[in-house]
PDB file of C-alpha atoms in Angstrom:
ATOM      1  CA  UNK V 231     -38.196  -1.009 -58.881  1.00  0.00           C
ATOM      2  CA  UNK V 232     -41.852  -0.047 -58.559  1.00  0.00           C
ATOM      3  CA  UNK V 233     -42.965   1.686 -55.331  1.00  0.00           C
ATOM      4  CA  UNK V 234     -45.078  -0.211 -53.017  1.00  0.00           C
ATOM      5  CA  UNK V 235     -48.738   0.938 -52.229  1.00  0.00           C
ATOM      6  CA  UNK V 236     -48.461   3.736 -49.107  1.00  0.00           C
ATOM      7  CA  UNK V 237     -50.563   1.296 -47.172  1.00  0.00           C
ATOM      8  CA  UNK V 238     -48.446  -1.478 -47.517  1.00  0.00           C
ATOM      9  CA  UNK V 239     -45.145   0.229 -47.060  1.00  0.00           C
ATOM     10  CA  UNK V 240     -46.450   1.855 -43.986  1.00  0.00           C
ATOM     11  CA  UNK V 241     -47.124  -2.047 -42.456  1.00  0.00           C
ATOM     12  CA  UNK V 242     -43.760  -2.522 -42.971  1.00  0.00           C
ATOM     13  CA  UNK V 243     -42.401   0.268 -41.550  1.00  0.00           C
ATOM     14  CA  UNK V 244     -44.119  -0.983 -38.147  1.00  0.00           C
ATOM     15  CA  UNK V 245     -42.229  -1.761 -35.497  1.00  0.00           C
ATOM     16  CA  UNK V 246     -41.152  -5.517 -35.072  1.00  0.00           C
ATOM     17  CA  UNK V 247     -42.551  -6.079 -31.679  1.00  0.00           C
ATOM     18  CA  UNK V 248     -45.778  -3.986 -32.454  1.00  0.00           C
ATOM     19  CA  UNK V 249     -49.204  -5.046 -30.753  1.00  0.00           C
ATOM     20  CA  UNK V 250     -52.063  -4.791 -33.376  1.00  0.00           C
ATOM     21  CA  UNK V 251     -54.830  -3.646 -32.254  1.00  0.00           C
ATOM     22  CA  UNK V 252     -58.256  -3.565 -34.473  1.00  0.00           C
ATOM     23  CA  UNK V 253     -59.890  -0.777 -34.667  1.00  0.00           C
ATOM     24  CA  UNK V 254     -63.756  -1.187 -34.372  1.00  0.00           C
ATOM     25  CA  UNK V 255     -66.766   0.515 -32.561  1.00  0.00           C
ATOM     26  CA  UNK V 256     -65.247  -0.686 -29.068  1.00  0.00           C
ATOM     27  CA  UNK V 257     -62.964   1.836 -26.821  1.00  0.00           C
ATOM     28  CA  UNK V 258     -59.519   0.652 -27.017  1.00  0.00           C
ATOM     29  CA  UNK V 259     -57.877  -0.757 -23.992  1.00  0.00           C
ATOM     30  CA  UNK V 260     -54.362   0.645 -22.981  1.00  0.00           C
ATOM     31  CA  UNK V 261     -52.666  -0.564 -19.855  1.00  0.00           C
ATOM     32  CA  UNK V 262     -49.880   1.772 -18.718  1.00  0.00           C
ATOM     33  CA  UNK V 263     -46.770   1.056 -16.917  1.00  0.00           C
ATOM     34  CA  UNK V 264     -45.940   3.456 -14.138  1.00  0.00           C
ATOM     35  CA  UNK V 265     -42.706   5.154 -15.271  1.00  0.00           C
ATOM     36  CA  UNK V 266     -42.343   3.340 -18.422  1.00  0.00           C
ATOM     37  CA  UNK V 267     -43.074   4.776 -21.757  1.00  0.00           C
ATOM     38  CA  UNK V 268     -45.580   3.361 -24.267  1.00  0.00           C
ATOM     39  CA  UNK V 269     -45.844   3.996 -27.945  1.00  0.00           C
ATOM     40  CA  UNK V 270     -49.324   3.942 -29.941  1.00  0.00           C
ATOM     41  CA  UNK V 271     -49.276   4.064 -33.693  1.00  0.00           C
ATOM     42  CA  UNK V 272     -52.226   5.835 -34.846  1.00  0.00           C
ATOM     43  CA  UNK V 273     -53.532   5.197 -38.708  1.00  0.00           C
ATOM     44  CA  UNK V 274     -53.119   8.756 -39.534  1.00  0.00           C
ATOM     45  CA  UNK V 275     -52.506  12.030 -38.156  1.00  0.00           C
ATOM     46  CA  UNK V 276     -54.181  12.912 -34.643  1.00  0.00           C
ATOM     47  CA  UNK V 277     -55.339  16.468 -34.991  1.00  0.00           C
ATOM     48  CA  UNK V 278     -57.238  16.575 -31.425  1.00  0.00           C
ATOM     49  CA  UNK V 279     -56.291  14.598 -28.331  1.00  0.00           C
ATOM     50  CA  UNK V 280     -58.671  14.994 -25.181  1.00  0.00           C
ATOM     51  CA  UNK V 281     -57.549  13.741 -21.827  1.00  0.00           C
ATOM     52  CA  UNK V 282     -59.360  14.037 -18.361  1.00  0.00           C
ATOM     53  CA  UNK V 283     -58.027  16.341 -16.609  1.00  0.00           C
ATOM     54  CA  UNK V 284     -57.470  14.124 -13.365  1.00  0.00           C
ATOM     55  CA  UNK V 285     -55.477  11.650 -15.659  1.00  0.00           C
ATOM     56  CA  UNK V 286     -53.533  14.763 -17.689  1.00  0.00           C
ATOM     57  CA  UNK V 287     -51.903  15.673 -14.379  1.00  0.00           C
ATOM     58  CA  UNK V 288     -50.182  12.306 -13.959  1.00  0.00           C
ATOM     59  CA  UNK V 289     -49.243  11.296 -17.411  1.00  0.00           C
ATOM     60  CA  UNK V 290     -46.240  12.686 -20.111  1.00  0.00           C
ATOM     61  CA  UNK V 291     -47.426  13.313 -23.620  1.00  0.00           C
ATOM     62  CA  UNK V 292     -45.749  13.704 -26.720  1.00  0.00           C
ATOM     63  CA  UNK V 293     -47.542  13.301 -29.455  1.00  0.00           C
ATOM     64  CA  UNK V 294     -46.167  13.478 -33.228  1.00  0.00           C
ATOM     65  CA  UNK V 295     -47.302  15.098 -36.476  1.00  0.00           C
ATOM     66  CA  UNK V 296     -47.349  11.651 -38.080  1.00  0.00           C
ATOM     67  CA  UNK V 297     -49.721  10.464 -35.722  1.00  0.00           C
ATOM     68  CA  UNK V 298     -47.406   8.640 -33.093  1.00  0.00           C
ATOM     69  CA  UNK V 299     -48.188   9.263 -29.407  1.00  0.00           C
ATOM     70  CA  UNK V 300     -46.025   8.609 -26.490  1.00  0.00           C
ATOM     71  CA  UNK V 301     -47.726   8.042 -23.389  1.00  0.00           C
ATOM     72  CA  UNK V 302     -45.727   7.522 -19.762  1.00  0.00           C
ATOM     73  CA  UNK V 303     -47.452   7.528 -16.298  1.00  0.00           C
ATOM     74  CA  UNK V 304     -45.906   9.152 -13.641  1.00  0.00           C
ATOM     75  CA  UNK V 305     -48.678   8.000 -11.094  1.00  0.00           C
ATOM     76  CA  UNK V 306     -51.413   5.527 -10.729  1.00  0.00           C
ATOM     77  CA  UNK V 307     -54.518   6.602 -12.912  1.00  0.00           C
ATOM     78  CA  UNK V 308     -57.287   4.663 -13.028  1.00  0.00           C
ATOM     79  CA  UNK V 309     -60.578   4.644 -15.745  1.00  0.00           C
ATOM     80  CA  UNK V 310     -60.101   7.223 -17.874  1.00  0.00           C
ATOM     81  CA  UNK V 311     -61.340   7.846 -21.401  1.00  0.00           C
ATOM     82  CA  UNK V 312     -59.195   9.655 -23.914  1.00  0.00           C
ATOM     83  CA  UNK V 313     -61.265  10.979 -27.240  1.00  0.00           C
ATOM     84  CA  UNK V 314     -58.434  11.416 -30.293  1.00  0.00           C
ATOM     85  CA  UNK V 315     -59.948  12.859 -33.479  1.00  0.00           C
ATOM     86  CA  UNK V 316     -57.667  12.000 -36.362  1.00  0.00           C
ATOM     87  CA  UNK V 317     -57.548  14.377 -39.937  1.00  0.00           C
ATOM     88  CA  UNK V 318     -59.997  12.679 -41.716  1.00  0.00           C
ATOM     89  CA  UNK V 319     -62.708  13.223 -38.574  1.00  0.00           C
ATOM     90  CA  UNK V 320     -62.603  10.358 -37.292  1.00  0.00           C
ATOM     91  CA  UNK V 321     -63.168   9.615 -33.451  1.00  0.00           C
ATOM     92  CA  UNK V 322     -61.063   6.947 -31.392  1.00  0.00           C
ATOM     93  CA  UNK V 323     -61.789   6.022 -27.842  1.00  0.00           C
ATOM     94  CA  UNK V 324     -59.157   5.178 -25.463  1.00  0.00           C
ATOM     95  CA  UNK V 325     -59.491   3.510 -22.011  1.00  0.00           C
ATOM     96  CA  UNK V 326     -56.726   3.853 -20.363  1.00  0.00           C
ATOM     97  CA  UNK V 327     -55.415   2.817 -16.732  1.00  0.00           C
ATOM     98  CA  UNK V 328     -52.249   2.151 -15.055  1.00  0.00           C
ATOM     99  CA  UNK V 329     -51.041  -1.701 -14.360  1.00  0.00           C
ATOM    100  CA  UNK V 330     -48.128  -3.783 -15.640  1.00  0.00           C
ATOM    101  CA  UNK V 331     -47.653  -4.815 -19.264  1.00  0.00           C
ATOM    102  CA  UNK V 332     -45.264  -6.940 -20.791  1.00  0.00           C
ATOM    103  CA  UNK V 333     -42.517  -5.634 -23.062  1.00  0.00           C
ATOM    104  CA  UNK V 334     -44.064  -6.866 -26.044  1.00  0.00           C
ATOM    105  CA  UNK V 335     -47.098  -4.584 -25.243  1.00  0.00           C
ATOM    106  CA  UNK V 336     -45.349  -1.410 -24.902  1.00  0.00           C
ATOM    107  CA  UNK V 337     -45.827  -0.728 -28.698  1.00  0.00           C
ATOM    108  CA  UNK V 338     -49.428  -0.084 -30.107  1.00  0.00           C
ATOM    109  CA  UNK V 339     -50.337  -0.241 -33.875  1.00  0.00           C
ATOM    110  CA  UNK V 340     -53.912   0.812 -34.163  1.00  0.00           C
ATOM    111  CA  UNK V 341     -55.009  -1.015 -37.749  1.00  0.00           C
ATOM    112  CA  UNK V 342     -58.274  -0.176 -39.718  1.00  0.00           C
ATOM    113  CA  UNK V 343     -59.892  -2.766 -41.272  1.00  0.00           C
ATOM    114  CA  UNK V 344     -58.387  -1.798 -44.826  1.00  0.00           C
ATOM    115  CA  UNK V 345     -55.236  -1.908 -43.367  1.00  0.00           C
ATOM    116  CA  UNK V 346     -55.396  -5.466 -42.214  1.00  0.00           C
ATOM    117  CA  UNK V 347     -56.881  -6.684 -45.620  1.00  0.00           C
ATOM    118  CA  UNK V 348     -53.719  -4.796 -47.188  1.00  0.00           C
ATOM    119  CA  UNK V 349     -52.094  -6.744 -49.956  1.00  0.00           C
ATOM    120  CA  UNK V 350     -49.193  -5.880 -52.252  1.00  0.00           C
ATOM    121  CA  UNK V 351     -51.564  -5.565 -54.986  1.00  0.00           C
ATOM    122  CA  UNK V 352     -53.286  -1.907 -55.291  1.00  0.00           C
ATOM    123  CA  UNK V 353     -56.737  -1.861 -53.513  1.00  0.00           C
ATOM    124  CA  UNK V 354     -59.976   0.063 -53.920  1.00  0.00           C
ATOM    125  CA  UNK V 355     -60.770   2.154 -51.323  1.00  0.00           C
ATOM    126  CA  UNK V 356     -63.929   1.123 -49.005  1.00  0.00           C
ATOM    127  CA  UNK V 357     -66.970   4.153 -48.722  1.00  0.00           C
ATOM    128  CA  UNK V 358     -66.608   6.361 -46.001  1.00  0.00           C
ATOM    129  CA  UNK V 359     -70.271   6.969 -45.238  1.00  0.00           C
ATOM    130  CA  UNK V 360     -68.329  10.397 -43.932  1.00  0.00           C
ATOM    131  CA  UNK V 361     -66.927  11.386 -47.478  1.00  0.00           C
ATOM    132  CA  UNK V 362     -69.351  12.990 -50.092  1.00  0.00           C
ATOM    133  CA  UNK V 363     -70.195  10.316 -52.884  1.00  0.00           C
ATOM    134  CA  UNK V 364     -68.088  12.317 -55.642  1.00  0.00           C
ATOM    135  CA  UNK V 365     -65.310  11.599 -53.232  1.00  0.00           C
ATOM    136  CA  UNK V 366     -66.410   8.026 -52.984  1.00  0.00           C
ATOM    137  CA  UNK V 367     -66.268   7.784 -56.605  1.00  0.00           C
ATOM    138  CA  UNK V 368     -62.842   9.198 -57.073  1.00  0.00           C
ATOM    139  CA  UNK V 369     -61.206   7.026 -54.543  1.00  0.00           C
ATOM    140  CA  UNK V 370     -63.060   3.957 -55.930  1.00  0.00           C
ATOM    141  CA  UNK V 371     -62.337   4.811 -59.363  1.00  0.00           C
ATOM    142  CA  UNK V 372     -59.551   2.129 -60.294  1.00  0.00           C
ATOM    143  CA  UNK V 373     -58.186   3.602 -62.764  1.00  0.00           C
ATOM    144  CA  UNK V 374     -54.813   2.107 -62.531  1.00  0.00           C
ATOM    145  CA  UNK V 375     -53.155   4.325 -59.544  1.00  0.00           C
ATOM    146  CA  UNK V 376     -53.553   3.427 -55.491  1.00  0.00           C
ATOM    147  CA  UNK V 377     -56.763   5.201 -55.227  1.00  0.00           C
ATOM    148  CA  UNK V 378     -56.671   8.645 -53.914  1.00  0.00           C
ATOM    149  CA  UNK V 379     -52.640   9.099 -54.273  1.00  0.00           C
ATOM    150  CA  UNK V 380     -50.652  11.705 -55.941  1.00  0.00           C
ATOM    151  CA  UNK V 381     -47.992  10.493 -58.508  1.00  0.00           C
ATOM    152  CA  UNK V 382     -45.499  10.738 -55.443  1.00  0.00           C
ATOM    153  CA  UNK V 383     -47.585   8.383 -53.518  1.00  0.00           C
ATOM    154  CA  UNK V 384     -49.014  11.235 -51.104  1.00  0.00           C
ATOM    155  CA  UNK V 385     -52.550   9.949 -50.047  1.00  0.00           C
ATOM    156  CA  UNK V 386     -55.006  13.400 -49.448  1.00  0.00           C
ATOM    157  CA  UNK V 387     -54.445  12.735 -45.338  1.00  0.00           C
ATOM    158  CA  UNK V 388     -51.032  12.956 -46.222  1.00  0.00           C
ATOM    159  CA  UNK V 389     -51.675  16.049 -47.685  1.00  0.00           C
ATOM    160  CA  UNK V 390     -54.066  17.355 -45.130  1.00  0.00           C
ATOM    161  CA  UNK V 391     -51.973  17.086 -42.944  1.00  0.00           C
ATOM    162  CA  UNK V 392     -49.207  18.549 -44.587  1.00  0.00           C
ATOM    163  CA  UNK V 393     -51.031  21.669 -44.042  1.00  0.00           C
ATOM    164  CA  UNK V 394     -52.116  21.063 -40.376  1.00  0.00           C
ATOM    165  CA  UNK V 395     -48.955  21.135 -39.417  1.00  0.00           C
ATOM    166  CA  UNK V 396     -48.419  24.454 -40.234  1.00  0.00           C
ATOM    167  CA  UNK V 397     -50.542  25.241 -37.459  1.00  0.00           C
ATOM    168  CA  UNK V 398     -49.844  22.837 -34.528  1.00  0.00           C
ATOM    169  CA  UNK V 399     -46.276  22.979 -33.460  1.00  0.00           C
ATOM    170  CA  UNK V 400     -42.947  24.367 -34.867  1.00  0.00           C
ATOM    171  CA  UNK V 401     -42.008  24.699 -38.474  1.00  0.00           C
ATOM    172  CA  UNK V 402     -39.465  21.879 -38.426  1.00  0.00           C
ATOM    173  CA  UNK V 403     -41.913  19.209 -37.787  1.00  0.00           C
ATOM    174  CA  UNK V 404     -43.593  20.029 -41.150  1.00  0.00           C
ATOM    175  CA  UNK V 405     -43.183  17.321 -43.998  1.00  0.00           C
ATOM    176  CA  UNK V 406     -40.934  17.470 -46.339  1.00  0.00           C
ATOM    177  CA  UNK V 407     -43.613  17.168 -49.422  1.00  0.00           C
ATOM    178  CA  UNK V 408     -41.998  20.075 -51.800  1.00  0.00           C
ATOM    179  CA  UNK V 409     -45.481  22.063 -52.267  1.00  0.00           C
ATOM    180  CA  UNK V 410     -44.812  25.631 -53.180  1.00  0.00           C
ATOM    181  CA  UNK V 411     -47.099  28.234 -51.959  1.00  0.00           C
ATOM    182  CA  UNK V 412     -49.449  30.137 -54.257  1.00  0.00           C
ATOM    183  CA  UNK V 413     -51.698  32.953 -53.783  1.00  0.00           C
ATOM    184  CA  UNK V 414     -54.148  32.938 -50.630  1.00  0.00           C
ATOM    185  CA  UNK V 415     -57.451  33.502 -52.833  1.00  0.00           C
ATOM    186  CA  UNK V 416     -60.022  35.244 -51.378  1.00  0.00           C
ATOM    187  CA  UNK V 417     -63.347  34.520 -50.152  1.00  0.00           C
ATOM    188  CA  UNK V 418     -66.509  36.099 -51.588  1.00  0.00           C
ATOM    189  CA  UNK V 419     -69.423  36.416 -49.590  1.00  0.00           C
ATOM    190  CA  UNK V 420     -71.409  33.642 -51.507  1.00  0.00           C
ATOM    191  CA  UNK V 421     -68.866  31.538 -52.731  1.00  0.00           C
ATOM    192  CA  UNK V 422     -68.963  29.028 -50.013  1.00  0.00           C
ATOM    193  CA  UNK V 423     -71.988  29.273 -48.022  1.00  0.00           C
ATOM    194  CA  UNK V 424     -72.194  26.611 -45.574  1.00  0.00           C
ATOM    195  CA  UNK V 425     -74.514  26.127 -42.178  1.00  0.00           C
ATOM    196  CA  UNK V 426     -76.890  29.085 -43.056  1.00  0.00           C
ATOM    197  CA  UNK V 427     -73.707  31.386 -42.487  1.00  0.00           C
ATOM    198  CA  UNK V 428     -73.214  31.035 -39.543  1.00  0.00           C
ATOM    199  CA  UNK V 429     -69.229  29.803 -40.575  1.00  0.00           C
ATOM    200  CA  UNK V 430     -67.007  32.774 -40.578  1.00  0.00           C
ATOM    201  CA  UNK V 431     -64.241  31.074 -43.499  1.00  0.00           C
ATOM    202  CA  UNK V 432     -60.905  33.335 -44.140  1.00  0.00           C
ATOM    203  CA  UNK V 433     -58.296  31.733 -46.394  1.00  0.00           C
ATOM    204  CA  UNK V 434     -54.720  31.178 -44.175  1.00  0.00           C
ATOM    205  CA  UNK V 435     -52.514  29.546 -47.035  1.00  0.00           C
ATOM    206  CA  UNK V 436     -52.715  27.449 -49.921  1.00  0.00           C
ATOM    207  CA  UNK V 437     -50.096  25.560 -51.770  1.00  0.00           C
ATOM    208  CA  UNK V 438     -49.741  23.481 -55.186  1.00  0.00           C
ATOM    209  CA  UNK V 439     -47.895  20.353 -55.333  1.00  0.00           C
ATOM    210  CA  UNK V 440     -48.101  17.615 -58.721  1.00  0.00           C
ATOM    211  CA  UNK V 441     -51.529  19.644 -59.668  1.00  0.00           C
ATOM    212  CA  UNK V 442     -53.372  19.250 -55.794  1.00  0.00           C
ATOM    213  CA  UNK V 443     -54.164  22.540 -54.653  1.00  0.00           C
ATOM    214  CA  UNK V 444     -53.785  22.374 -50.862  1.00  0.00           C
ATOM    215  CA  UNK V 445     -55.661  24.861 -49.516  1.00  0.00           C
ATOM    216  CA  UNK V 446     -56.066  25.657 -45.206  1.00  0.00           C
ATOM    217  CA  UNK V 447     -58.974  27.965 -44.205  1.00  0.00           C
ATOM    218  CA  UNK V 448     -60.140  29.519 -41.015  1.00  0.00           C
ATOM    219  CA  UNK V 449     -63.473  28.810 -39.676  1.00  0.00           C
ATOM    220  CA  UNK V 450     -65.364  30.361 -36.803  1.00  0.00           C
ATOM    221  CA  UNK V 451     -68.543  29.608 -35.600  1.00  0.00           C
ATOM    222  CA  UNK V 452     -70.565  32.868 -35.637  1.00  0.00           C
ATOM    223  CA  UNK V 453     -73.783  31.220 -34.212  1.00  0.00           C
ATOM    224  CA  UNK V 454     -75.008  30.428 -30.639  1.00  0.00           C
ATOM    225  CA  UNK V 455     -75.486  26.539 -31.552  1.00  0.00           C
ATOM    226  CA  UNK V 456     -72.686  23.920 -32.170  1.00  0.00           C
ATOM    227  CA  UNK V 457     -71.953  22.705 -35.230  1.00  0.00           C
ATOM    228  CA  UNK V 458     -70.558  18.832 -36.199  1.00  0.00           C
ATOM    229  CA  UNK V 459     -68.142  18.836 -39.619  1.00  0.00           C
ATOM    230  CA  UNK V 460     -69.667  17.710 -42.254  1.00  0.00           C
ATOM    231  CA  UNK V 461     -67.933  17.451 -45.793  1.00  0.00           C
ATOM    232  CA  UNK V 462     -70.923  16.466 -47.710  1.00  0.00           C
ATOM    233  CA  UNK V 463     -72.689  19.967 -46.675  1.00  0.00           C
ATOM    234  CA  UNK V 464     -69.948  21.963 -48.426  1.00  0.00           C
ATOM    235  CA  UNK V 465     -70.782  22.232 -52.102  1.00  0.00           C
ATOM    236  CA  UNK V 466     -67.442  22.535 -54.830  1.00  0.00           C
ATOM    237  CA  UNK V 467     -65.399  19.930 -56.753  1.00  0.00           C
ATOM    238  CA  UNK V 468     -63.059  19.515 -53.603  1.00  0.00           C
ATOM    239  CA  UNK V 469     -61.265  16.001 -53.776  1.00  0.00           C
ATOM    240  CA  UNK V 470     -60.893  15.777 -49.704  1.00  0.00           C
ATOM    241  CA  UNK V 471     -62.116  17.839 -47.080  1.00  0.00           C
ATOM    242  CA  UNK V 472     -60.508  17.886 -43.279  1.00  0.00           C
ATOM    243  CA  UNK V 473     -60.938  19.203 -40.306  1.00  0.00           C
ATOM    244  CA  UNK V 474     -59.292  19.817 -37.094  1.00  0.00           C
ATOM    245  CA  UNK V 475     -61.856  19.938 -34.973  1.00  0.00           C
ATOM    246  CA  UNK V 476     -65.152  17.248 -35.342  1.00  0.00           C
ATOM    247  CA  UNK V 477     -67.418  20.213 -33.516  1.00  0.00           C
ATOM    248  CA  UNK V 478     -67.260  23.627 -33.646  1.00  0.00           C
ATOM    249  CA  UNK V 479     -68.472  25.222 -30.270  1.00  0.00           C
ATOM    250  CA  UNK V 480     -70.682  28.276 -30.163  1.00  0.00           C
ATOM    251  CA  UNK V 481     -69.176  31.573 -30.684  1.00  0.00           C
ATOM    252  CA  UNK V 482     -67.057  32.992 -27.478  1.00  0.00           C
ATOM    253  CA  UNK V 483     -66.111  29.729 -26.575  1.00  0.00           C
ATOM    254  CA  UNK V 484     -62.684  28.546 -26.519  1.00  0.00           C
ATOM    255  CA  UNK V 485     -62.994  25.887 -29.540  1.00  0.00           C
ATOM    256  CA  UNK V 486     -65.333  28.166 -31.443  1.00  0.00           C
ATOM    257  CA  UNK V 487     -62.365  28.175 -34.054  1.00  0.00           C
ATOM    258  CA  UNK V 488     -60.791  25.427 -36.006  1.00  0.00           C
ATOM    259  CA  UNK V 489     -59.015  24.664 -39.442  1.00  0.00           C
ATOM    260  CA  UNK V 490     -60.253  22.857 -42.702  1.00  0.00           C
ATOM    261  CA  UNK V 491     -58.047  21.692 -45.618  1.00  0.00           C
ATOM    262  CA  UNK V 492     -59.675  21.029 -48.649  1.00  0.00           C
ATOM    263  CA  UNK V 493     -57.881  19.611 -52.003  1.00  0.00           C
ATOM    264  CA  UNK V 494     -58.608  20.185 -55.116  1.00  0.00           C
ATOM    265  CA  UNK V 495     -57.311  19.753 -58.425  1.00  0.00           C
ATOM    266  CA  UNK V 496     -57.835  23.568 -59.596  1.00  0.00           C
ATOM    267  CA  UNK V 497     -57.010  26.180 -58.033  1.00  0.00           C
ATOM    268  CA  UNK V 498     -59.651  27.019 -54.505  1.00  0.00           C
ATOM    269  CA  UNK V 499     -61.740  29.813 -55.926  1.00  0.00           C
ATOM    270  CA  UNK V 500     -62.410  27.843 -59.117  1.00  0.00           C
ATOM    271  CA  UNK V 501     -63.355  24.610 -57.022  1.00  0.00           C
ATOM    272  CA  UNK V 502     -65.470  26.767 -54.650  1.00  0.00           C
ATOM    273  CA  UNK V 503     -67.629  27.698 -57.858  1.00  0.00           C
ATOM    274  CA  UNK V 504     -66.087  31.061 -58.556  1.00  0.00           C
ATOM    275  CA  UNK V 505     -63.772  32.007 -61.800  1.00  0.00           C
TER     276      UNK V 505
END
């Protein structure tokens, strides 16, 4: 029986009594229950979750590799605005406050616009005015496959995030996609000069799975100015480029350090330009 597309199979996974909610340029509105839990079903992995610091204190948080948070107040909180960051860089805005909600309510399924047009048919991917055009290209290129999937049906955030999760919690939450670690190339000087260098890049790990190399790399900001991730900037025939972090703070500070995960379909050095 043929596989369904990710996208589609994902919609069906969702909970029966799940709220959609569209995701647009608006904040999202979330009403929380005082002492009752609330799920939200991200679109992808959340890599960054920012919470005021006078709502923090009076609100439980677990929050799940594969992008599912659960949220329950212990305490009235009123207008607050929550900034997640998922994988792929995007930014979602959450307004959040404490009031009653029916039990219908209680579970959230944030939906992009490609995931409401989802069909059973395969579907090209829209631009992301975020993504370099060769990227673009590939995911657009209908040749047959669900663009941008692996034979396997892993999707590059899938991927990414494979790798991410390496580095944000313990080793047991890590997928189960059977990549097998290959050498941690090294990085020359000039073989991936981005932002003037003012990027400090070290190679952490890199894996191969169905011919994607998966490869996580340090970066530090080195400079006195902040600096917003940008995959088009980074030159190399990298399928998908991700970051932790949307902005890398000036050297000394706290978030002056984050993660990328690029994928490529030859081996890191060799996509970076070297041999």
């Amino acid at each position: 029986m043929p596989r369904l597309p990710l996208l589609l199979s994902a919609l069906m996974a969702a909970p029966l009594f799940a709220k959609d909610v569209p995701l647009n340029n608006d904040p999202v509105q979330v009403v929380l229950p005082v002492n009752q839990e609330i799920r939200i079903d991200f679109p992808e992995m959340v890599t960054d979750l920012n919470v005021p610091a006078a709502a923090n204190d009076r609100l439980q948080t677990l929050l799940k590799p594969n992008g599912v948070l659960y949220w329950k107040a212990t305490g009235t909180i009123s207008d607050n605005r929550v900034i997640a960051t998922t994988a792929a860089g995007d930014v979602i805005l959450l307004d959040i406050r404490t009031g009653t909600l029916p039990d219908n309510d209680r579970v959230i399924r944030l939906v992009t616009p490609a995931m409401m047009q989802a069909t059973i048919t395969p579907q090209v991917t829209p631009p992301n005015d975020s993504l370099p055009p060769f990227i673009n290209a590939q995911l657009g290129a209908g040749d047959g496959n669900t663009a941008g999937t692996t034979a396997d049906e892993y999707d590059y955030s899938e991927l990414a995030a494979f790798a991410f999760q390496h580095y944000l919690g313990p080793a047991r939450l890590v997928s189960g996609i059977p990549a097998t670690r290959v050498k941690v190339p090294l990085i020359g000087k000039h073989l991936l000069r981005v932002w003037g260098d003012h990027l400090q890049l070290r190679v952490l790990n890199s894996w191969l799975y169905q011919g994607q190399y998966i490869t996580a790399v340090q970066v530090r900001n080195t400079g006195v100015d902040p600096i917003a991730f940008d995959p088009r900037a980074i030159r190399g025939h990298f399928l998908f480029i991700a970051t932790l972090h949307e902005v890398l703070q000036p050297r000394g500070s706290a978030d002056d350090t984050t993660v990328w995960v690029f994928i490529s379909d030859r081996p890191f050095n060799q996509a970076a330009g070297g041999r």
